[in-house]
Amino acid sequence: MKRGRRHPGYGSGFRLLWASVVVSGLGSGMRYVALPLLAAELTSDPRKVSLVFLAGQLPWPLVMLSAGVVADRVDRRRLMYAVNTARAGVAGALAVAVALGDATLLLLMAVAAALDLGQRFYAGAWAGIVPAIVPPPGRDRGNAALQGGSVAATLVVGNPVGAALFDVDPALPFTFDALSFLVAAALIGLLRGSFRRPPETGTGVPASFYRQAADGFGLLWNQPLLRRIALMSALCNFVGAAQIAIGVLFVRDDLGLSSTGYGALAAAFGVGSLLASLLEGRLVALLGRGRVLCAAMVAASAAALGIGLSDSGWEAGCFTALYGMSMTLWAVTVTTVRQGCVPGEYMGRVTMTHKTVVRAAATLGAAVGGLTAHALGLRPVFLIGSALLLAGVLAGGRGLLKASRS
């Protein structure tokens, strides 16, 4: 009882969910840094390196909306368990190929696409399982704790450790990634209860697959706040994907850092993200969600500009930390806003509709980033991105504040 009073907003399965997120994030962080490092060893062409990141964005048009419908039809816990088990097999196969020296750019692209395909279904299930175990009073704190745990594991620990392991043996980060998926699946399997939503038609018969997907899209698009957030999130992801796609080459060629330095910069992003997850609830209470979202976007613009003008790893690291802080403030606040606006039986579909819009922008951004770097150089990708983010908040910030107040 005393524990319940200290943590009034947390459901009984929260610790298991948090542990699963942290373990999976640790392995994913190793893979995120190892994939571009391996791609950069295979080619120095920014267009080809960006293709590996682009491949991880491509499955969205095939499954994004359907993943949300599936998540609202089946037991979400079982879906997350199955997806993590399958992804463990894919990551394990890549580890074997790297160990045997058989890795190619085509293989890296295929693995990135397959793992992202699984992530779409995992994210659809995740969107509904969090509100099911964390009641409304605790969601700001719960989402921040989940985001903070994920960031700490993925970026602060996973990225630098993955880079260090890559220097020892390129197969090691992918081996740990496969093991982390298995452990995360086992933890999800320990959650008790049913996480399947009842049909919303009133007849006991689920609506058609197409109708359910259309309902999710309509619910998002017809709410001004959710629609505006989706469009501004798309801009953030367009810019971010363009920068990530060529980031490993920028760090190596323009900043002169090794793979370990690349991992350290990723860890700096994670430190900023972790700080944001700790402060988000206080900032929302002080400023309100609309102002926090606008401030996050302005800070992201400043961070992108700073990175593009940096001449040293330390300077770039400071701005990278600011970037991580701004993007995590945005992501956590947006998640809580959506959980408060959307009924539980629609959560999977609305979330995946949002992610469809965002992922479309990220896919385009990854392609544009590679082409821009090839034509203009690596630094202009960051400078142009900064200008786009600032233009976005100037164009949409006032409406965001107005919609959030209403």
Short mmCIF file of C-alpha atoms in Angstrom, two decimals:
data_model
loop_
_atom_site.label_atom_id
_atom_site.label_comp_id
_atom_site.label_asym_id
_atom_site.label_seq_id
_atom_site.Cartn_x
_atom_site.Cartn_y
_atom_site.Cartn_z
CA MET A 1 0.00 0.00 0.00
CA LYS A 2 2.79 2.42 0.78
CA ARG A 3 4.35 1.74 -2.58
CA GLY A 4 1.05 2.49 -4.28
CA ARG A 5 0.85 5.86 -2.54
CA ARG A 6 4.34 6.79 -3.63
CA HIS A 7 3.68 5.79 -7.24
CA PRO A 8 -0.06 6.39 -7.71
CA GLY A 9 -0.02 6.43 -11.50
CA TYR A 10 1.74 3.15 -12.26
CA GLY A 11 -0.10 -0.04 -13.17
CA SER A 12 0.97 -3.45 -11.93
CA GLY A 13 2.75 -4.41 -15.15
CA PHE A 14 4.70 -1.20 -15.53
CA ARG A 15 8.03 -2.51 -14.23
CA LEU A 16 7.95 -5.49 -16.60
CA LEU A 17 7.14 -3.22 -19.52
CA TRP A 18 9.88 -0.79 -18.52
CA ALA A 19 12.45 -3.59 -18.20
CA SER A 20 11.48 -4.96 -21.61
CA VAL A 21 11.89 -1.52 -23.18
CA VAL A 22 15.30 -1.02 -21.57
CA VAL A 23 16.68 -4.42 -22.57
CA SER A 24 15.43 -4.11 -26.14
CA GLY A 25 16.75 -0.55 -26.35
CA LEU A 26 20.20 -1.67 -25.26
CA GLY A 27 20.50 -4.09 -28.19
CA SER A 28 18.87 -1.71 -30.63
CA GLY A 29 21.30 1.03 -29.66
CA MET A 30 24.21 -1.23 -30.53
CA ARG A 31 22.65 -2.04 -33.90
CA TYR A 32 21.76 1.58 -34.70
CA VAL A 33 25.39 2.64 -34.45
CA ALA A 34 26.86 -0.52 -35.99
CA LEU A 35 24.74 -0.52 -39.17
CA PRO A 36 25.94 2.85 -40.54
CA LEU A 37 29.52 2.08 -39.43
CA LEU A 38 29.42 -1.18 -41.37
CA ALA A 39 27.84 0.57 -44.37
CA ALA A 40 30.58 3.25 -44.30
CA GLU A 41 33.20 0.48 -44.42
CA LEU A 42 31.56 -0.93 -47.54
CA THR A 43 31.24 2.43 -49.39
CA SER A 44 32.06 6.13 -49.01
CA ASP A 45 29.28 7.32 -51.33
CA PRO A 46 26.76 9.26 -49.19
CA ARG A 47 23.94 8.19 -51.49
CA LYS A 48 24.70 4.51 -50.91
CA VAL A 49 25.22 4.93 -47.17
CA SER A 50 21.89 6.74 -46.91
CA LEU A 51 20.21 3.79 -48.67
CA VAL A 52 20.73 1.64 -45.57
CA PHE A 53 18.87 4.16 -43.45
CA LEU A 54 16.29 4.66 -46.21
CA ALA A 55 15.62 0.91 -46.34
CA GLY A 56 14.62 1.07 -42.69
CA GLN A 57 11.94 3.61 -43.60
CA LEU A 58 10.42 1.80 -46.57
CA PRO A 59 8.02 -0.75 -45.00
CA TRP A 60 5.69 1.96 -43.68
CA PRO A 61 3.44 2.25 -46.78
CA LEU A 62 2.88 -1.50 -46.77
CA VAL A 63 1.96 -2.13 -43.16
CA MET A 64 1.66 1.06 -41.10
CA LEU A 65 -2.13 1.43 -41.08
CA SER A 66 -2.74 -2.31 -41.12
CA ALA A 67 -0.42 -2.68 -38.12
CA GLY A 68 -2.66 -0.34 -36.17
CA VAL A 69 -5.78 -2.32 -37.11
CA VAL A 70 -4.11 -5.61 -36.17
CA ALA A 71 -3.05 -4.17 -32.81
CA ASP A 72 -6.65 -3.15 -32.09
CA ARG A 73 -7.93 -6.62 -33.00
CA VAL A 74 -5.54 -9.02 -31.24
CA ASP A 75 -4.02 -9.38 -27.79
CA ARG A 76 -1.34 -6.69 -27.79
CA ARG A 77 0.94 -8.50 -25.38
CA ARG A 78 1.05 -11.59 -27.60
CA LEU A 79 1.69 -9.47 -30.67
CA MET A 80 4.68 -7.75 -29.01
CA TYR A 81 6.03 -11.14 -27.90
CA ALA A 82 5.76 -12.62 -31.40
CA VAL A 83 7.34 -9.61 -33.08
CA ASN A 84 10.34 -9.52 -30.74
CA THR A 85 10.93 -13.24 -31.21
CA ALA A 86 10.92 -12.87 -34.99
CA ARG A 87 13.26 -9.87 -34.85
CA ALA A 88 15.69 -11.88 -32.73
CA GLY A 89 15.98 -14.35 -35.62
CA VAL A 90 16.62 -11.60 -38.17
CA ALA A 91 19.28 -9.89 -36.04
CA GLY A 92 20.91 -13.25 -35.33
CA ALA A 93 21.11 -14.04 -39.05
CA LEU A 94 22.84 -10.71 -39.69
CA ALA A 95 25.34 -11.41 -36.91
CA VAL A 96 26.24 -14.71 -38.54
CA ALA A 97 26.67 -13.10 -41.95
CA VAL A 98 28.93 -10.37 -40.54
CA ALA A 99 31.01 -12.94 -38.65
CA LEU A 100 31.50 -14.93 -41.88
CA GLY A 101 32.43 -11.80 -43.87
CA ASP A 102 29.39 -12.11 -46.12
CA ALA A 103 27.72 -8.77 -45.30
CA THR A 104 26.80 -6.57 -48.26
CA LEU A 105 24.93 -3.29 -48.62
CA LEU A 106 21.97 -5.20 -50.01
CA LEU A 107 21.91 -7.45 -46.93
CA LEU A 108 22.11 -4.47 -44.59
CA MET A 109 19.21 -2.88 -46.42
CA ALA A 110 17.15 -6.07 -46.22
CA VAL A 111 17.76 -6.47 -42.49
CA ALA A 112 16.98 -2.81 -41.80
CA ALA A 113 13.70 -3.17 -43.71
CA ALA A 114 12.74 -6.43 -41.97
CA LEU A 115 13.43 -5.09 -38.48
CA ASP A 116 11.48 -1.92 -39.23
CA LEU A 117 8.60 -4.01 -40.56
CA GLY A 118 8.42 -5.75 -37.20
CA GLN A 119 8.72 -2.42 -35.38
CA ARG A 120 5.55 -1.16 -37.07
CA PHE A 121 3.47 -3.98 -35.52
CA TYR A 122 5.31 -3.63 -32.21
CA ALA A 123 4.59 0.12 -32.11
CA GLY A 124 0.92 -0.45 -32.90
CA ALA A 125 0.59 -2.83 -29.95
CA TRP A 126 2.69 -0.60 -27.72
CA ALA A 127 0.40 2.37 -28.34
CA GLY A 128 -2.52 0.60 -26.70
CA ILE A 129 -0.74 -1.35 -23.99
CA VAL A 130 0.67 1.69 -22.19
CA PRO A 131 -2.72 3.32 -21.45
CA ALA A 132 -4.00 -0.11 -20.37
CA ILE A 133 -1.49 -0.37 -17.52
CA VAL A 134 -0.86 3.33 -16.71
CA PRO A 135 -3.98 5.32 -15.70
CA PRO A 136 -4.31 8.97 -16.78
CA PRO A 137 -2.86 10.65 -13.64
CA GLY A 138 0.44 8.83 -14.11
CA ARG A 139 0.87 9.01 -17.87
CA ASP A 140 3.11 12.07 -18.05
CA ARG A 141 5.42 10.48 -15.53
CA GLY A 142 5.03 6.97 -16.96
CA ASN A 143 5.71 8.02 -20.56
CA ALA A 144 8.72 10.02 -19.39
CA ALA A 145 10.04 7.03 -17.42
CA LEU A 146 9.63 4.73 -20.42
CA GLN A 147 11.21 7.27 -22.76
CA GLY A 148 14.03 7.94 -20.31
CA GLY A 149 14.76 4.24 -19.86
CA SER A 150 14.72 3.66 -23.60
CA VAL A 151 16.98 6.64 -24.28
CA ALA A 152 19.46 5.71 -21.56
CA ALA A 153 19.68 2.14 -22.81
CA THR A 154 19.70 2.93 -26.53
CA LEU A 155 21.80 6.07 -26.77
CA VAL A 156 23.70 6.63 -23.55
CA VAL A 157 24.78 2.98 -23.16
CA GLY A 158 23.94 1.06 -26.35
CA ASN A 159 25.44 3.45 -28.91
CA PRO A 160 28.92 3.89 -27.40
CA VAL A 161 29.13 0.25 -26.33
CA GLY A 162 28.04 -0.82 -29.81
CA ALA A 163 30.72 1.37 -31.40
CA ALA A 164 33.37 -0.05 -29.05
CA LEU A 165 32.25 -3.63 -29.76
CA PHE A 166 32.29 -2.91 -33.49
CA ASP A 167 35.97 -1.99 -33.22
CA VAL A 168 36.61 -5.36 -31.50
CA ASP A 169 34.47 -7.47 -33.84
CA PRO A 170 31.78 -6.09 -36.20
CA ALA A 171 29.52 -9.09 -35.47
CA LEU A 172 29.28 -8.45 -31.72
CA PRO A 173 26.74 -5.56 -31.75
CA PHE A 174 24.34 -7.59 -33.87
CA THR A 175 24.75 -10.65 -31.64
CA PHE A 176 23.81 -8.64 -28.57
CA ASP A 177 20.89 -7.14 -30.48
CA ALA A 178 19.48 -10.60 -31.17
CA LEU A 179 19.85 -11.62 -27.52
CA SER A 180 18.16 -8.43 -26.33
CA PHE A 181 15.09 -9.16 -28.46
CA LEU A 182 14.78 -12.60 -26.86
CA VAL A 183 15.04 -11.25 -23.32
CA ALA A 184 12.56 -8.44 -24.09
CA ALA A 185 10.09 -10.98 -25.49
CA ALA A 186 10.39 -13.10 -22.34
CA LEU A 187 9.67 -10.08 -20.13
CA ILE A 188 6.61 -9.13 -22.16
CA GLY A 189 5.43 -12.72 -21.86
CA LEU A 190 5.31 -12.31 -18.07
CA LEU A 191 2.68 -9.55 -18.24
CA ARG A 192 -0.61 -10.78 -16.78
CA GLY A 193 -4.05 -10.14 -18.16
CA SER A 194 -5.67 -9.72 -21.54
CA PHE A 195 -4.73 -6.72 -23.66
CA ARG A 196 -7.26 -7.26 -26.42
CA ARG A 197 -9.75 -4.46 -27.07
CA PRO A 198 -13.45 -5.32 -27.48
CA PRO A 199 -15.12 -4.57 -30.85
CA GLU A 200 -16.59 -1.08 -31.02
CA THR A 201 -19.55 -1.76 -33.34
CA GLY A 202 -22.01 -2.70 -30.56
CA THR A 203 -22.95 -5.93 -32.35
CA GLY A 204 -20.00 -8.02 -31.24
CA VAL A 205 -18.77 -8.16 -34.84
CA PRO A 206 -15.62 -6.17 -35.71
CA ALA A 207 -15.89 -3.57 -38.43
CA SER A 208 -14.18 -4.28 -41.74
CA PHE A 209 -10.42 -3.97 -41.92
CA TYR A 210 -10.65 -1.03 -44.31
CA ARG A 211 -13.33 0.71 -42.22
CA GLN A 212 -11.23 0.39 -39.06
CA ALA A 213 -8.19 1.90 -40.78
CA ALA A 214 -10.30 4.74 -42.20
CA ASP A 215 -11.81 5.45 -38.77
CA GLY A 216 -8.32 5.81 -37.29
CA PHE A 217 -7.27 8.24 -40.01
CA GLY A 218 -10.48 10.25 -39.68
CA LEU A 219 -10.16 10.55 -35.91
CA LEU A 220 -6.66 11.98 -36.22
CA TRP A 221 -7.28 14.24 -39.20
CA ASN A 222 -10.52 15.73 -37.88
CA GLN A 223 -8.96 16.86 -34.58
CA PRO A 224 -7.02 20.11 -35.24
CA LEU A 225 -4.50 19.51 -32.46
CA LEU A 226 -3.68 15.96 -33.53
CA ARG A 227 -3.50 16.97 -37.19
CA ARG A 228 -1.18 19.90 -36.52
CA ILE A 229 1.07 17.80 -34.30
CA ALA A 230 1.27 15.12 -36.98
CA LEU A 231 2.35 17.62 -39.64
CA MET A 232 4.94 19.29 -37.43
CA SER A 233 6.24 15.88 -36.34
CA ALA A 234 6.58 15.01 -40.02
CA LEU A 235 8.77 18.08 -40.57
CA CYS A 236 10.96 17.16 -37.57
CA ASN A 237 11.41 13.65 -38.91
CA PHE A 238 12.10 14.81 -42.46
CA VAL A 239 14.96 16.97 -41.18
CA GLY A 240 16.20 14.40 -38.68
CA ALA A 241 16.22 11.54 -41.19
CA ALA A 242 18.18 13.62 -43.70
CA GLN A 243 20.83 14.31 -41.07
CA ILE A 244 21.00 10.77 -39.67
CA ALA A 245 21.31 9.28 -43.14
CA ILE A 246 24.65 11.03 -43.75
CA GLY A 247 25.68 11.55 -40.13
CA VAL A 248 28.32 8.83 -40.02
CA LEU A 249 30.13 10.40 -42.99
CA PHE A 250 29.89 13.90 -41.47
CA VAL A 251 31.41 12.66 -38.22
CA ARG A 252 34.19 10.79 -39.99
CA ASP A 253 35.04 13.15 -42.85
CA ASP A 254 34.22 16.64 -41.54
CA LEU A 255 34.87 16.19 -37.82
CA GLY A 256 37.65 13.62 -38.23
CA LEU A 257 36.32 11.26 -35.54
CA SER A 258 36.62 7.47 -35.34
CA SER A 259 33.79 4.98 -34.91
CA THR A 260 34.18 5.40 -31.15
CA GLY A 261 33.72 9.15 -31.59
CA TYR A 262 30.57 8.51 -33.60
CA GLY A 263 29.25 6.41 -30.73
CA ALA A 264 30.16 9.16 -28.26
CA LEU A 265 28.15 11.72 -30.24
CA ALA A 266 25.18 9.36 -30.25
CA ALA A 267 25.61 9.04 -26.48
CA ALA A 268 25.55 12.85 -26.20
CA PHE A 269 22.19 12.82 -27.94
CA GLY A 270 21.10 10.25 -25.38
CA VAL A 271 22.27 12.34 -22.44
CA GLY A 272 20.18 15.25 -23.68
CA SER A 273 17.22 12.94 -24.22
CA LEU A 274 17.55 11.48 -20.74
CA LEU A 275 17.64 14.94 -19.19
CA ALA A 276 14.51 15.87 -21.15
CA SER A 277 12.66 12.78 -19.94
CA LEU A 278 13.42 13.80 -16.35
CA LEU A 279 12.30 17.41 -16.86
CA GLU A 280 9.33 16.99 -19.20
CA GLY A 281 6.68 16.70 -16.51
CA ARG A 282 7.96 19.78 -14.65
CA LEU A 283 8.19 21.81 -17.85
CA VAL A 284 4.65 20.87 -18.88
CA ALA A 285 3.34 21.86 -15.45
CA LEU A 286 5.18 25.18 -15.66
CA LEU A 287 4.62 26.15 -19.30
CA GLY A 288 1.83 23.98 -20.67
CA ARG A 289 2.14 21.40 -23.43
CA GLY A 290 1.75 23.83 -26.33
CA ARG A 291 4.64 26.03 -25.21
CA VAL A 292 6.83 22.99 -24.50
CA LEU A 293 6.24 21.73 -28.04
CA CYS A 294 7.09 25.09 -29.61
CA ALA A 295 10.20 25.51 -27.46
CA ALA A 296 11.35 22.01 -28.38
CA MET A 297 11.16 22.77 -32.08
CA VAL A 298 13.03 26.08 -31.73
CA ALA A 299 15.75 24.29 -29.74
CA ALA A 300 16.02 21.60 -32.43
CA SER A 301 16.55 24.30 -35.06
CA ALA A 302 19.33 25.88 -33.00
CA ALA A 303 20.94 22.49 -32.41
CA ALA A 304 20.96 21.57 -36.10
CA LEU A 305 22.56 24.92 -36.93
CA GLY A 306 25.19 24.43 -34.25
CA ILE A 307 26.10 20.94 -35.45
CA GLY A 308 26.42 22.16 -39.03
CA LEU A 309 28.84 24.91 -37.96
CA SER A 310 30.88 22.78 -35.55
CA ASP A 311 34.58 22.19 -36.10
CA SER A 312 35.27 19.77 -33.24
CA GLY A 313 33.75 16.73 -31.62
CA TRP A 314 33.22 18.53 -28.31
CA GLU A 315 31.35 21.39 -29.95
CA ALA A 316 29.22 19.02 -32.01
CA GLY A 317 28.57 16.92 -28.91
CA CYS A 318 27.09 19.87 -26.99
CA PHE A 319 24.70 20.72 -29.82
CA THR A 320 23.87 17.05 -30.30
CA ALA A 321 22.85 16.85 -26.63
CA LEU A 322 20.59 19.87 -27.15
CA TYR A 323 19.10 18.13 -30.19
CA GLY A 324 18.39 15.02 -28.14
CA MET A 325 16.76 17.06 -25.40
CA SER A 326 14.51 18.93 -27.83
CA MET A 327 13.37 15.87 -29.73
CA THR A 328 12.58 13.89 -26.57
CA LEU A 329 10.57 16.78 -25.14
CA TRP A 330 8.61 16.78 -28.38
CA ALA A 331 8.12 13.01 -28.50
CA VAL A 332 7.05 12.51 -24.87
CA THR A 333 4.66 15.46 -24.89
CA VAL A 334 3.09 14.40 -28.18
CA THR A 335 2.56 10.87 -26.88
CA THR A 336 0.79 12.10 -23.75
CA VAL A 337 -1.39 14.48 -25.77
CA ARG A 338 -2.47 11.64 -28.05
CA GLN A 339 -3.22 9.30 -25.14
CA GLY A 340 -5.48 11.96 -23.65
CA CYS A 341 -7.37 12.66 -26.89
CA VAL A 342 -7.94 9.18 -28.32
CA PRO A 343 -10.25 6.45 -26.96
CA GLY A 344 -8.45 3.22 -26.08
CA GLU A 345 -10.12 1.12 -28.77
CA TYR A 346 -8.76 3.49 -31.44
CA MET A 347 -5.30 4.00 -29.97
CA GLY A 348 -3.44 1.58 -32.24
CA ARG A 349 -4.97 2.94 -35.43
CA VAL A 350 -4.61 6.62 -34.58
CA THR A 351 -1.03 6.12 -33.44
CA MET A 352 -0.10 4.27 -36.62
CA THR A 353 -1.84 6.89 -38.77
CA HIS A 354 0.32 9.51 -37.06
CA LYS A 355 3.39 7.37 -37.65
CA THR A 356 2.41 6.87 -41.32
CA VAL A 357 2.52 10.62 -41.89
CA VAL A 358 5.76 10.93 -39.92
CA ARG A 359 7.42 7.95 -41.60
CA ALA A 360 6.52 9.19 -45.07
CA ALA A 361 8.40 12.39 -44.26
CA ALA A 362 11.35 10.46 -42.83
CA THR A 363 11.60 8.29 -45.94
CA LEU A 364 11.67 11.35 -48.15
CA GLY A 365 14.14 13.04 -45.82
CA ALA A 366 16.60 10.15 -45.94
CA ALA A 367 16.61 10.23 -49.73
CA VAL A 368 16.91 14.02 -49.88
CA GLY A 369 19.72 13.99 -47.32
CA GLY A 370 21.87 11.66 -49.40
CA LEU A 371 21.24 13.60 -52.60
CA THR A 372 21.85 16.98 -50.94
CA ALA A 373 25.12 15.80 -49.40
CA HIS A 374 26.28 14.47 -52.76
CA ALA A 375 25.45 17.75 -54.52
CA LEU A 376 26.30 20.39 -51.88
CA GLY A 377 28.37 18.65 -49.21
CA LEU A 378 27.61 17.25 -45.77
CA ARG A 379 27.30 20.46 -43.71
CA PRO A 380 24.49 22.03 -45.81
CA VAL A 381 22.23 19.14 -44.80
CA PHE A 382 22.31 20.43 -41.21
CA LEU A 383 22.12 24.11 -42.12
CA ILE A 384 19.14 23.70 -44.44
CA GLY A 385 17.46 21.47 -41.86
CA SER A 386 17.81 24.17 -39.22
CA ALA A 387 16.11 26.70 -41.48
CA LEU A 388 13.24 24.30 -42.21
CA LEU A 389 12.60 23.63 -38.51
CA LEU A 390 12.54 27.34 -37.72
CA ALA A 391 10.17 27.97 -40.62
CA GLY A 392 7.94 25.16 -39.36
CA VAL A 393 7.55 26.55 -35.85
CA LEU A 394 6.96 30.06 -37.21
CA ALA A 395 4.24 28.75 -39.51
CA GLY A 396 2.56 26.32 -37.14
CA GLY A 397 3.47 27.35 -33.61
CA ARG A 398 0.68 29.87 -33.09
CA GLY A 399 -1.96 27.41 -34.23
CA LEU A 400 -0.41 24.73 -32.02
CA LEU A 401 -0.69 26.98 -28.96
CA LYS A 402 -4.27 27.86 -29.80
CA ALA A 403 -5.30 24.25 -30.41
CA SER A 404 -3.61 22.99 -27.25
CA ARG A 405 -5.41 25.58 -25.12
CA SER A 406 -8.77 24.54 -26.55
#
